[in-house]
Coordinates of C-alpha atoms in Angstrom, one line a residue:
M3 CA 0.0 0.0 0.0
V4 CA 1.6 3.2 -1.2
N5 CA 0.6 6.8 -0.8
A6 CA 1.3 9.7 -3.1
D7 CA 3.0 12.7 -1.7
W8 CA 0.9 15.0 -3.8
N9 CA -2.2 14.1 -1.8
F10 CA -0.9 16.4 0.9
W11 CA 0.2 19.3 -1.3
P12 CA -3.1 21.2 -1.1
D13 CA -2.8 21.1 2.7
G14 CA 0.7 22.6 2.6
F15 CA 2.5 19.7 4.3
D16 CA 6.2 19.8 3.9
R17 CA 8.2 16.6 3.0
A18 CA 9.0 15.5 6.5
R19 CA 5.4 15.9 7.6
I20 CA 4.1 13.9 4.6
W21 CA 6.5 11.0 5.3
H22 CA 5.8 10.8 9.0
T23 CA 2.1 11.1 8.5
C24 CA 2.0 8.3 5.9
A25 CA 4.0 6.1 8.3
E26 CA 1.6 6.8 11.1
I27 CA -1.5 6.1 9.0
G28 CA 0.0 2.7 8.0
F29 CA 1.3 3.0 4.4
E30 CA 4.2 0.9 3.3
G31 CA 5.8 3.1 0.7
M32 CA 5.7 6.4 -1.1
E33 CA 5.0 7.6 -4.7
L34 CA 6.5 10.9 -5.7
G35 CA 4.9 13.5 -8.0
V36 CA 7.4 15.3 -10.3
Y37 CA 6.8 18.2 -12.7
R38 CA 10.5 19.0 -13.1
A39 CA 13.4 16.9 -12.0
D40 CA 15.4 19.9 -10.7
D41 CA 12.5 20.9 -8.4
E42 CA 10.9 17.8 -6.9
L43 CA 14.1 15.7 -7.2
S44 CA 16.7 18.3 -6.5
A45 CA 19.8 17.1 -4.7
A46 CA 18.6 18.5 -1.4
A47 CA 15.1 16.9 -1.9
M48 CA 16.6 13.5 -2.6
S49 CA 19.0 13.7 0.4
S50 CA 16.0 14.5 2.7
M51 CA 14.0 11.6 1.2
V52 CA 16.8 9.2 1.9
T53 CA 16.9 10.4 5.5
L54 CA 13.1 10.2 5.8
G55 CA 13.0 6.8 4.3
A56 CA 15.5 5.5 6.9
A57 CA 13.6 7.1 9.7
T58 CA 10.1 6.0 8.7
G59 CA 10.7 2.7 6.8
L60 CA 8.9 4.2 3.8
G61 CA 10.9 3.7 0.6
V62 CA 10.1 5.3 -2.8
E63 CA 8.2 2.7 -4.8
A64 CA 7.2 4.9 -7.8
V65 CA 7.7 8.3 -9.3
L66 CA 5.1 9.9 -11.5
F67 CA 6.2 12.5 -14.1
S68 CA 3.1 14.6 -14.8
M69 CA 2.6 16.8 -17.8
P70 CA -0.5 19.0 -17.2
P71 CA -1.5 21.4 -20.0
A72 CA -0.7 24.5 -17.9
R73 CA 2.9 23.5 -17.7
W74 CA 3.2 22.2 -21.2
P75 CA 1.1 24.7 -23.3
D76 CA 2.7 23.4 -26.6
G77 CA 1.8 19.8 -25.8
G78 CA 4.1 17.1 -24.6
L79 CA 5.2 13.7 -26.0
A80 CA 3.0 14.0 -29.1
S81 CA 4.1 17.6 -29.9
P82 CA 6.6 18.3 -32.6
E83 CA 7.7 21.4 -30.6
A84 CA 7.9 19.8 -27.1
S85 CA 8.6 16.1 -27.5
T86 CA 12.4 16.3 -27.4
R87 CA 12.4 18.5 -24.3
A88 CA 9.9 16.2 -22.7
V89 CA 12.0 13.1 -23.3
A90 CA 15.0 14.8 -21.8
E91 CA 13.1 15.9 -18.7
I92 CA 11.6 12.4 -18.2
T93 CA 14.8 10.6 -18.7
E94 CA 16.5 12.8 -16.1
T95 CA 13.6 12.0 -13.8
A96 CA 14.2 8.3 -14.4
R97 CA 17.9 8.6 -13.4
R98 CA 17.0 10.3 -10.2
A99 CA 14.1 7.9 -9.5
A100 CA 16.4 5.0 -9.9
D101 CA 18.9 6.5 -7.4
L102 CA 16.0 6.6 -4.9
G103 CA 15.3 2.9 -5.4
A104 CA 12.0 3.4 -7.3
R105 CA 10.8 0.5 -9.3
V106 CA 8.2 2.3 -11.5
L107 CA 8.4 5.5 -13.6
G108 CA 4.9 6.6 -14.3
V109 CA 4.3 9.0 -17.2
W110 CA 1.1 11.0 -17.5
P111 CA 1.1 12.8 -20.9
G112 CA -1.7 15.1 -19.8
A113 CA -0.7 17.9 -22.2
D114 CA -1.4 15.7 -25.2
L115 CA -5.1 16.4 -25.5
S116 CA -7.2 14.6 -28.1
P117 CA -5.9 16.0 -31.4
P118 CA -7.7 16.7 -34.7
A119 CA -8.1 13.7 -36.8
T120 CA -5.5 15.2 -39.3
D121 CA -2.8 15.1 -36.6
R122 CA -3.6 12.0 -34.7
A123 CA -1.3 9.6 -36.6
G124 CA 1.6 12.0 -36.2
G125 CA 1.0 12.5 -32.5
W126 CA 0.6 8.8 -32.0
A127 CA 3.9 8.0 -33.7
R128 CA 5.8 10.8 -31.8
T129 CA 4.4 9.4 -28.5
I130 CA 5.6 5.9 -29.4
D131 CA 9.1 7.3 -30.2
A132 CA 9.2 9.3 -27.0
I133 CA 8.2 6.5 -24.7
D134 CA 10.6 4.2 -26.5
A135 CA 13.4 6.7 -25.9
V136 CA 12.4 7.0 -22.2
A137 CA 12.3 3.2 -21.8
G138 CA 15.7 3.0 -23.4
V139 CA 17.1 4.9 -20.4
A140 CA 14.7 3.7 -17.7
G141 CA 14.8 0.0 -18.5
P142 CA 18.6 -0.5 -17.9
L143 CA 18.1 1.4 -14.6
G144 CA 15.6 -1.3 -13.4
L145 CA 12.6 0.9 -13.9
A146 CA 9.3 -0.2 -15.5
V147 CA 7.7 2.6 -17.5
A148 CA 3.9 3.0 -16.9
V149 CA 1.8 5.2 -19.2
E150 CA -1.2 6.7 -17.5
Y151 CA -4.3 7.4 -19.6
K152 CA -7.2 9.7 -19.1
P153 CA -10.4 10.6 -21.0
A154 CA -10.2 13.4 -23.6
Q155 CA -6.5 12.9 -24.2
L156 CA -4.6 11.3 -27.1
V157 CA -4.2 8.2 -24.9
A158 CA -7.7 8.1 -23.4
G159 CA -8.5 4.5 -22.5
A160 CA -7.2 1.1 -21.5
E161 CA -7.5 -0.6 -24.9
E162 CA -5.6 2.1 -26.8
T163 CA -3.0 2.4 -24.1
L164 CA -2.4 -1.3 -24.4
R165 CA -2.1 -0.9 -28.1
L166 CA 0.3 2.0 -27.7
V167 CA 2.6 0.1 -25.3
S168 CA 2.4 -3.1 -27.4
E169 CA 3.7 -1.1 -30.4
I170 CA 6.7 0.0 -28.5
H171 CA 8.0 -3.6 -28.2
R172 CA 9.7 -3.3 -24.9
A173 CA 8.7 -5.6 -22.0
E174 CA 9.4 -2.9 -19.4
V175 CA 6.7 -0.6 -20.8
G176 CA 3.2 -1.0 -19.6
V177 CA 0.0 0.7 -18.4
L178 CA -0.8 2.7 -15.4
V179 CA -4.5 2.4 -14.5
D180 CA -6.0 5.2 -12.5
T181 CA -9.3 3.8 -11.4
A182 CA -11.0 7.2 -11.3
H183 CA -10.0 7.8 -14.9
A184 CA -11.2 4.3 -15.8
I185 CA -14.6 4.9 -14.2
A186 CA -14.9 8.3 -15.9
A187 CA -14.1 6.6 -19.2
G188 CA -17.0 4.1 -18.6
E189 CA -14.7 1.1 -18.2
D190 CA -15.4 -2.0 -16.2
L191 CA -12.8 -2.0 -13.5
A192 CA -13.0 -5.7 -12.9
A193 CA -12.3 -6.4 -16.6
L194 CA -9.1 -4.3 -16.7
P195 CA -6.6 -6.8 -15.1
G196 CA -7.6 -9.5 -17.5
L197 CA -7.5 -7.2 -20.5
L198 CA -4.1 -5.7 -19.6
G199 CA -2.4 -8.9 -18.2
E200 CA 1.3 -8.5 -17.7
R201 CA 1.2 -5.0 -19.2
L202 CA -0.5 -3.7 -16.0
V203 CA 2.4 -2.1 -14.3
H204 CA 1.0 0.3 -11.7
V205 CA -2.4 1.2 -10.2
H206 CA -3.7 4.5 -8.8
L207 CA -6.7 4.1 -6.5
G208 CA -9.4 6.7 -6.6
D209 CA -13.2 6.8 -7.1
S210 CA -15.4 9.0 -9.2
G211 CA -19.1 9.7 -9.9
G212 CA -18.1 10.4 -13.5
D213 CA -15.5 13.3 -13.2
A214 CA -12.0 12.1 -14.1
D215 CA -10.5 14.7 -11.7
A216 CA -12.7 13.7 -8.7
D217 CA -10.1 11.6 -7.0
L218 CA -12.5 10.5 -4.3
P219 CA -11.3 7.9 -1.8
P220 CA -12.0 4.4 -3.2
G221 CA -15.3 3.1 -2.1
A222 CA -17.0 6.5 -2.0
E223 CA -19.0 5.7 -5.1
H224 CA -18.1 2.2 -6.3
D225 CA -17.5 -1.3 -5.0
F226 CA -13.8 -2.1 -5.5
V227 CA -14.0 -5.8 -4.4
P228 CA -14.4 -7.2 -8.0
F229 CA -11.5 -5.2 -9.2
L230 CA -9.3 -6.3 -6.3
R231 CA -10.4 -9.9 -6.8
A232 CA -9.4 -9.6 -10.5
L233 CA -6.0 -8.3 -9.6
A234 CA -5.5 -11.3 -7.3
T235 CA -6.6 -13.7 -10.1
T236 CA -4.1 -12.2 -12.5
R237 CA -1.4 -12.1 -9.8
Y238 CA -0.8 -8.4 -10.3
P239 CA 2.7 -7.9 -8.7
G240 CA 2.7 -4.1 -8.4
A241 CA 1.8 -1.6 -5.8
L242 CA -1.6 0.0 -5.0
S243 CA -1.1 3.7 -4.8
F244 CA -3.7 6.2 -3.7
D245 CA -4.3 9.3 -5.9
L246 CA -6.7 11.6 -3.9
Y247 CA -5.5 15.0 -5.0
G248 CA -8.7 16.2 -6.6
S249 CA -10.9 15.6 -3.6
V250 CA -8.3 17.3 -1.3
Q251 CA -7.8 20.3 -3.6
A252 CA -11.6 20.7 -3.8
G253 CA -11.8 20.9 0.0
L254 CA -13.9 17.7 0.3
S255 CA -11.4 16.2 2.7
T256 CA -7.9 16.7 4.0
G257 CA -5.1 14.6 2.8
V258 CA -5.0 12.9 6.1
G259 CA -8.8 12.2 6.1
A260 CA -8.9 11.0 2.5
S261 CA -5.9 8.8 3.0
E262 CA -7.2 7.2 6.2
Q263 CA -10.6 6.6 4.6
G264 CA -9.2 5.1 1.4
L265 CA -6.7 2.9 3.2
A266 CA -9.3 1.6 5.6
Y267 CA -11.7 0.8 2.8
I268 CA -9.2 -1.0 0.6
R269 CA -7.9 -3.1 3.5
G270 CA -11.5 -4.2 4.2
A271 CA -12.2 -4.8 0.5
L272 CA -9.0 -6.9 0.1
A273 CA -10.1 -9.0 3.0
T274 CA -13.5 -9.5 1.4
A275 CA -11.9 -10.2 -2.0
S276 CA -9.7 -12.9 -0.6
A277 CA -12.4 -14.6 1.5

């Protein structure tokens, strides 16, 4: 059970408070949100995380490189203008993530919104080339690369993300399923582990009534037992990480409250799924 540090950003928690809070709640590892390697993974930040990991027992399991449109106004991996810069930034993030002992490098290409039909093929090809280049650096470092999809983007659903990563022809490249995004896309959560198989690399847990940015604690709207049972059936080996940012940012809960609620629910749902 892993918690994302960004769940506490809206509440203004500093790094030490985030680490100690997650340990007190009962999480087993951390996922880091990165917009720019020199910011979130600066030398000072990495040194403090090594110290905090030793003090709390919480290692860095995953790093998510996020590309929101506000930070990448010219697009991201699919963009002729921005793709080279994006690859350079993500590969540097991969190097620093490996130094922290992370096993997964998540990539959310959020700036690559659904393009006009006339540019879709080009954007798709550039995205494949970009992820392939990232994996060429990340793979030898021991990192799996997980592509996160979201409705209304170039890579919007599980099936097309599976097609994307299959076209890259690298075993270390797979899919990151954010359950809130999947729900908003109208997907059947319980069917996703079987569909994706070994290509399912990482999971973000969150719930939604239909809004892809809701990030409600799991169980708030939907029963996650069938999904967790399907994960067990397919022997999913990765982490379960909580992405609750949207609900905290909207003031529906605090990072602490959402994390406690989500973790308690998932622990109960896992017990039910395994019964």
